[in-house]
mmCIF file of C-alpha atoms in Angstrom:
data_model
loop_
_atom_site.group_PDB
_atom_site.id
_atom_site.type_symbol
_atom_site.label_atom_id
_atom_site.label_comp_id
_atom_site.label_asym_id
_atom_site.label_seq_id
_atom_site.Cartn_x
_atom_site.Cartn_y
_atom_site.Cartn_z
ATOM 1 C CA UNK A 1 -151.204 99.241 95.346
ATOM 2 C CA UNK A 2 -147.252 100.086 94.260
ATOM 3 C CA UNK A 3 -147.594 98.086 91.248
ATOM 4 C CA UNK A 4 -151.052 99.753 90.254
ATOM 5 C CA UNK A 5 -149.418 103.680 90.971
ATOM 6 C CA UNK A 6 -146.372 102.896 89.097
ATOM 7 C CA UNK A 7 -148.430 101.625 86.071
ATOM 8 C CA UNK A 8 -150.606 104.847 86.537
ATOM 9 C CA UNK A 9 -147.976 107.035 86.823
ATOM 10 C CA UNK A 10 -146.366 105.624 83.335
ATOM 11 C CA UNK A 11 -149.519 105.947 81.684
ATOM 12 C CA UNK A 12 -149.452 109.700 82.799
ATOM 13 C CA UNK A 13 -145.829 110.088 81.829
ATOM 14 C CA UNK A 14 -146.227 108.219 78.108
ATOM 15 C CA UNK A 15 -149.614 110.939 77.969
ATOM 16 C CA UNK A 16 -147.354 114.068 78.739
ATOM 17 C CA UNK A 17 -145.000 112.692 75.881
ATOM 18 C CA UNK A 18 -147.684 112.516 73.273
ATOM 19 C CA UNK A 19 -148.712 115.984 74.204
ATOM 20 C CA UNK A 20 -145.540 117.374 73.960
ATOM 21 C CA UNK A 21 -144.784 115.892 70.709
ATOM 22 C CA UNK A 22 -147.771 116.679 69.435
ATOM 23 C CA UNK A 23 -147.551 119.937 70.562
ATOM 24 C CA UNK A 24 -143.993 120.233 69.142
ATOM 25 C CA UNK A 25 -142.866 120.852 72.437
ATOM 26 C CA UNK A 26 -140.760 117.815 72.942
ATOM 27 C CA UNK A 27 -136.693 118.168 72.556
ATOM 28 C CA UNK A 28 -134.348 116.026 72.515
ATOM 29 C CA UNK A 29 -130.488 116.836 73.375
ATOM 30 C CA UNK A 30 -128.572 114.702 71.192
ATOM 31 C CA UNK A 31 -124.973 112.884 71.836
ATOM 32 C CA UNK A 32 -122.683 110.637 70.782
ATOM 33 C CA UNK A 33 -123.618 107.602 72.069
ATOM 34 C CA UNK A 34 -122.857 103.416 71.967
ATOM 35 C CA UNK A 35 -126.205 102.381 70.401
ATOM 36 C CA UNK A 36 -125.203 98.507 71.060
ATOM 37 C CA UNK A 37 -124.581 99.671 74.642
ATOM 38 C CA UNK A 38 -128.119 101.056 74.698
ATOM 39 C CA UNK A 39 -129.361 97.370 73.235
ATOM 40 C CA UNK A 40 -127.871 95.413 76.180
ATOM 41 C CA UNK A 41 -128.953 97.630 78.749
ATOM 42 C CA UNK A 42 -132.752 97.680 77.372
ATOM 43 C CA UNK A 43 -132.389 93.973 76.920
ATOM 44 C CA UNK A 44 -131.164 93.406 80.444
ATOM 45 C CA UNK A 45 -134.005 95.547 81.841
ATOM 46 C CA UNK A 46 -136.482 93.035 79.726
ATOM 47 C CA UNK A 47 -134.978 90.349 80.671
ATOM 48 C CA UNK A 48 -136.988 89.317 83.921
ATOM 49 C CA UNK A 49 -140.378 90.169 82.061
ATOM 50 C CA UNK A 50 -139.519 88.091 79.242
ATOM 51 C CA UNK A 51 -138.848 85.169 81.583
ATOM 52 C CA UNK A 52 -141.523 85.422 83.381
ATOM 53 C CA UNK A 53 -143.227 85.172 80.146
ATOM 54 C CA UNK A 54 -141.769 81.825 78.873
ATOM 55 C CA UNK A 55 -140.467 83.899 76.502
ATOM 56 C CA UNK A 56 -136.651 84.197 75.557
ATOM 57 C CA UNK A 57 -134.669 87.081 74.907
ATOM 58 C CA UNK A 58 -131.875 87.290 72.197
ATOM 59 C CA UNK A 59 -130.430 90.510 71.050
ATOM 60 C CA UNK A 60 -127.952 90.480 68.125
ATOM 61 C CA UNK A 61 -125.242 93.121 67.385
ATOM 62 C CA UNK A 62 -123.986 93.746 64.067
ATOM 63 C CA UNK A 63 -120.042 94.080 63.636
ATOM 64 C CA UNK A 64 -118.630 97.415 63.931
ATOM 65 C CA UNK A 65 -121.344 99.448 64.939
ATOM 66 C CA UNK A 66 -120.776 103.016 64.866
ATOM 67 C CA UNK A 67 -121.571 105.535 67.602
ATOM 68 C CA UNK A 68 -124.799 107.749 67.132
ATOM 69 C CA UNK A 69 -125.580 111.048 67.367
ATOM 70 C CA UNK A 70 -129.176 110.509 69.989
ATOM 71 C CA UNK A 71 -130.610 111.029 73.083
ATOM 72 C CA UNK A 72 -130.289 108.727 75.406
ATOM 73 C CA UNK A 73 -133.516 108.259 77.474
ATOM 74 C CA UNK A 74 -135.439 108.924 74.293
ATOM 75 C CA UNK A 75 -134.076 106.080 72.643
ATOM 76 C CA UNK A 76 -133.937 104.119 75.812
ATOM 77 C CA UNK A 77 -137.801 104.654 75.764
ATOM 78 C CA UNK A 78 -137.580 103.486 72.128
ATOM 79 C CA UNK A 79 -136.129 100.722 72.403
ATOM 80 C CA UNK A 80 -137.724 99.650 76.051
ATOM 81 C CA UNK A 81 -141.188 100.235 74.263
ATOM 82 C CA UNK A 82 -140.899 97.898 71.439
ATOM 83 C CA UNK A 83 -139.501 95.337 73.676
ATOM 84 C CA UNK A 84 -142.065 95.435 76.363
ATOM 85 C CA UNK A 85 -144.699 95.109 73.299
ATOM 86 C CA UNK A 86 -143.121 92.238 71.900
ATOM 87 C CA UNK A 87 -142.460 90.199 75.151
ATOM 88 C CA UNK A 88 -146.338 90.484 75.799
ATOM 89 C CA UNK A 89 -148.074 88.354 72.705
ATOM 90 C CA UNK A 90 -145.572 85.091 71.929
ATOM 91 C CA UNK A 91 -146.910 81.971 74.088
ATOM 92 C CA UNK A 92 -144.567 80.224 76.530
ATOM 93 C CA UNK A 93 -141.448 79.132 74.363
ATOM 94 C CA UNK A 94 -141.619 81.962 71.970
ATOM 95 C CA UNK A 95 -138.293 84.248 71.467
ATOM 96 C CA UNK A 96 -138.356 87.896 70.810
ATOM 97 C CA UNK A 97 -135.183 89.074 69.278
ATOM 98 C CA UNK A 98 -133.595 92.963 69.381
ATOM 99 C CA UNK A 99 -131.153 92.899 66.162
ATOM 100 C CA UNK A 100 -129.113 95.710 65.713
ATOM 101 C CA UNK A 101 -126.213 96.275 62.673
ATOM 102 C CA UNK A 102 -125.416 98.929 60.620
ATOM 103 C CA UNK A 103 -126.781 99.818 57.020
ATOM 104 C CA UNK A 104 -124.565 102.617 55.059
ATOM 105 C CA UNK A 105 -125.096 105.464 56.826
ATOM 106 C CA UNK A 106 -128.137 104.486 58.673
ATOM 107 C CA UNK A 107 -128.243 102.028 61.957
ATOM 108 C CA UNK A 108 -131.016 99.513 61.782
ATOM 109 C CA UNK A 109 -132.849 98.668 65.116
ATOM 110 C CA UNK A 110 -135.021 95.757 64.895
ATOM 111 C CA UNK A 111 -137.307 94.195 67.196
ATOM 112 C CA UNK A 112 -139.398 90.904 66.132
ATOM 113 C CA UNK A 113 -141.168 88.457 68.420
ATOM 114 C CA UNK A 114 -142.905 85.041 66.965
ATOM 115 C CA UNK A 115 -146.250 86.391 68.475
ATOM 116 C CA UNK A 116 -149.459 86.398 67.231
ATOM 117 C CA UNK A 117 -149.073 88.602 64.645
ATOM 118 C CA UNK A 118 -151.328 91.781 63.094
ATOM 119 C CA UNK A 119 -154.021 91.107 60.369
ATOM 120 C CA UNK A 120 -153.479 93.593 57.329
ATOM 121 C CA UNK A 121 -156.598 95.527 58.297
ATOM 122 C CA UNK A 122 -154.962 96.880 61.481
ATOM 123 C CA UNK A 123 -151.341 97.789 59.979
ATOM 124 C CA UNK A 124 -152.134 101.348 58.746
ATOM 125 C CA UNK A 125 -153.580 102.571 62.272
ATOM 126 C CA UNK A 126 -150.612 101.225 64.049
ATOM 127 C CA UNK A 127 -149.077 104.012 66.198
ATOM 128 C CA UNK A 128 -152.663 106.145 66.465
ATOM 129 C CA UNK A 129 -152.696 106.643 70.340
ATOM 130 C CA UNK A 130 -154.534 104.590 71.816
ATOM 131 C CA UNK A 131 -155.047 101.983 69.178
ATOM 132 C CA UNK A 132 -154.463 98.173 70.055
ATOM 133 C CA UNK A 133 -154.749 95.851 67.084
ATOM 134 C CA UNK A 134 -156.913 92.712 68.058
ATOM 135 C CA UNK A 135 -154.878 89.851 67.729
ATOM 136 C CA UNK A 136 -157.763 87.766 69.406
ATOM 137 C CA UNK A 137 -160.996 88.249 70.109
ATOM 138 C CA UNK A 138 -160.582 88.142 74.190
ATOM 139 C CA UNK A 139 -157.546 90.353 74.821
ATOM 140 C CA UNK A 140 -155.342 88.832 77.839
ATOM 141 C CA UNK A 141 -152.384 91.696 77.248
ATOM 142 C CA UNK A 142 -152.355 94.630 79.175
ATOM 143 C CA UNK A 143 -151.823 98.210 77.734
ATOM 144 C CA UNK A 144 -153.000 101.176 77.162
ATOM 145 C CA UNK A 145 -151.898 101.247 72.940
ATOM 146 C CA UNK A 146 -149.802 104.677 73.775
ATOM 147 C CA UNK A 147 -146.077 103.101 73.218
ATOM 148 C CA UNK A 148 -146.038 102.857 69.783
ATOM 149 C CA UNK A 149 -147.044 106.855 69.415
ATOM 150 C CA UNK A 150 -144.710 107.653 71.725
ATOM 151 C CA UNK A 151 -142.169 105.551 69.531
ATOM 152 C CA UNK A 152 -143.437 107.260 66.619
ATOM 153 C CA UNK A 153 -142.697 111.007 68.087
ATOM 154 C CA UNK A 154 -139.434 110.178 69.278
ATOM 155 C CA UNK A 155 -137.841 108.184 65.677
ATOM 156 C CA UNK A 156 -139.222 111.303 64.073
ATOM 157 C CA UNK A 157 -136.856 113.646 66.300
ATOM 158 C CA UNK A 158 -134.049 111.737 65.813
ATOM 159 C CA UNK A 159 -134.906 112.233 61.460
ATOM 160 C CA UNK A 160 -135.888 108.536 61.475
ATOM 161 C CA UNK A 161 -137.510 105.886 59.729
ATOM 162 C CA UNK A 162 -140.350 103.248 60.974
ATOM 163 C CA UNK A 163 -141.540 100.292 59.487
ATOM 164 C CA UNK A 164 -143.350 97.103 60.732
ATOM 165 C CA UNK A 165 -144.284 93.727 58.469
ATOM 166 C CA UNK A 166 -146.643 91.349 60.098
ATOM 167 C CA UNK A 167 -149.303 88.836 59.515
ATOM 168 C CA UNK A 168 -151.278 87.049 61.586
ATOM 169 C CA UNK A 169 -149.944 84.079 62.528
ATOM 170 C CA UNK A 170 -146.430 85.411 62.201
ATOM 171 C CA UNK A 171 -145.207 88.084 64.689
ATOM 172 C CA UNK A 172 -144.015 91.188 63.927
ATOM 173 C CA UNK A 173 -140.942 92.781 63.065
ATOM 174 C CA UNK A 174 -140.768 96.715 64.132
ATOM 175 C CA UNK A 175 -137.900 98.253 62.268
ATOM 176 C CA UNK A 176 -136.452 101.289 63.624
ATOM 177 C CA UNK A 177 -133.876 103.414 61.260
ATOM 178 C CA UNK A 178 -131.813 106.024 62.698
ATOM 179 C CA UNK A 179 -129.282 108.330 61.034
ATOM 180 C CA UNK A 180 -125.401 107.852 62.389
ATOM 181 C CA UNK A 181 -124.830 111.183 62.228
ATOM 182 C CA UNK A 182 -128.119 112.865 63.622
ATOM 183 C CA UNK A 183 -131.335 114.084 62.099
ATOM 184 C CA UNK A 184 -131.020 115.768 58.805
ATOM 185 C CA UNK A 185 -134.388 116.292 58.800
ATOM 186 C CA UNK A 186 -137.464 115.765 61.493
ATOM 187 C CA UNK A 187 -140.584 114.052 60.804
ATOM 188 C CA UNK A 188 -143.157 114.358 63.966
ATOM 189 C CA UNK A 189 -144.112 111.964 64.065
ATOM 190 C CA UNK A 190 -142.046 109.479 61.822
ATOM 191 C CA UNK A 191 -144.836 108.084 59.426
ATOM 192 C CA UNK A 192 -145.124 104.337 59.527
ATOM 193 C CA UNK A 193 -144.438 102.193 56.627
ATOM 194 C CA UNK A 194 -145.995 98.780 57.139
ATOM 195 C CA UNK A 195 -145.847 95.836 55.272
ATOM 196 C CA UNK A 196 -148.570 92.794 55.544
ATOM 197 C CA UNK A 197 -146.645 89.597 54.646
#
């Protein structure tokens, strides 16, 4: 009964994000913040999921990575989001790896799994609440296909950039691009550029 009103009440909570976003009512109160900080913590918070999974956890930190100008708990939920999605598809022995390192003025946040991968027919609806790409034809992952919009809402507040490349077969990499120094400019929500390999 806990576990079932916890997962309700963060399939309420991701709802009242959409709305807000899509209503333009969501803010965000940006900071100076340790972005590789922000990886560990996310991938420590995985970290029991992911094991009990099968499924091993790597993140990798770039040298000399620059504080960012975010929000915390939205790019907490960012980050937390694209893990728990990738932990969920690779079988027993698969690896999901959080990559992080800095690109000019931009840091790039990376999460790929070796999961089971996204057929070029699903790519473009990606992020559309409520979507869940069919990666086989009896679906054994739970979800509600809500993260990925919230993702979506939040990169765009922070003036970011979204891409994912997949294929089926080959899992996924979701590549997250933030500004160092803040948004310049918001896209709501950050359009996704995808990429089937």
């Amino acid at each position: 009964i806990h576990a079932s009103g916890n997962h309700l009440l963060d399939v309420v909570n991701t709802l009242l994000d959409i709305s807000k976003i899509e209503s333009g009512a969501m803010s965000i109160e940006p900071e100076p913040l340790d972005i590789a900080a922000l990886a560990r913590d996310c991938s420590t918070l995985m970290a029991l999921r992911a094991e009990t999974g099968g499924v091993a956890l790597d993140h990798v930190l770039g040298p000399g990575l620059p504080r960012i100008e975010g929000d915390r708990r939205a790019l907490k939920q960012v980050v937390l989001n694209l893990l728990s999605n990738a932990v969920k598809f690779p079988p027993a022995g698969g690896r999901v790896t959080l990559a992080v390192v800095r690109d000019g003025d931009v840091v790039d946040l990376s999460v790929s799994d070796t999961g089971i991968g996204i057929c070029a027919a699903d790519l473009p609806r990606l992020g559309d609440p409520f979507f869940q790409a069919k990666g086989a034809y009896d679906r054994s992952h739970e979800g509600t296909g809500l993260g990925l919009s919230v993702v979506r809402g939040l990169v765009g507040l922070h003036g970011g950039r979204l891409s994912i490349e997949s294929a089926p077969g080959v899992g996924p990499r979701v590549s997250v691009r933030l500004p160092i120094g803040g948004a310049g400019t918001v896209e709501q929500p950050a359009r996704i550029v995808t990429f089937a390999r």
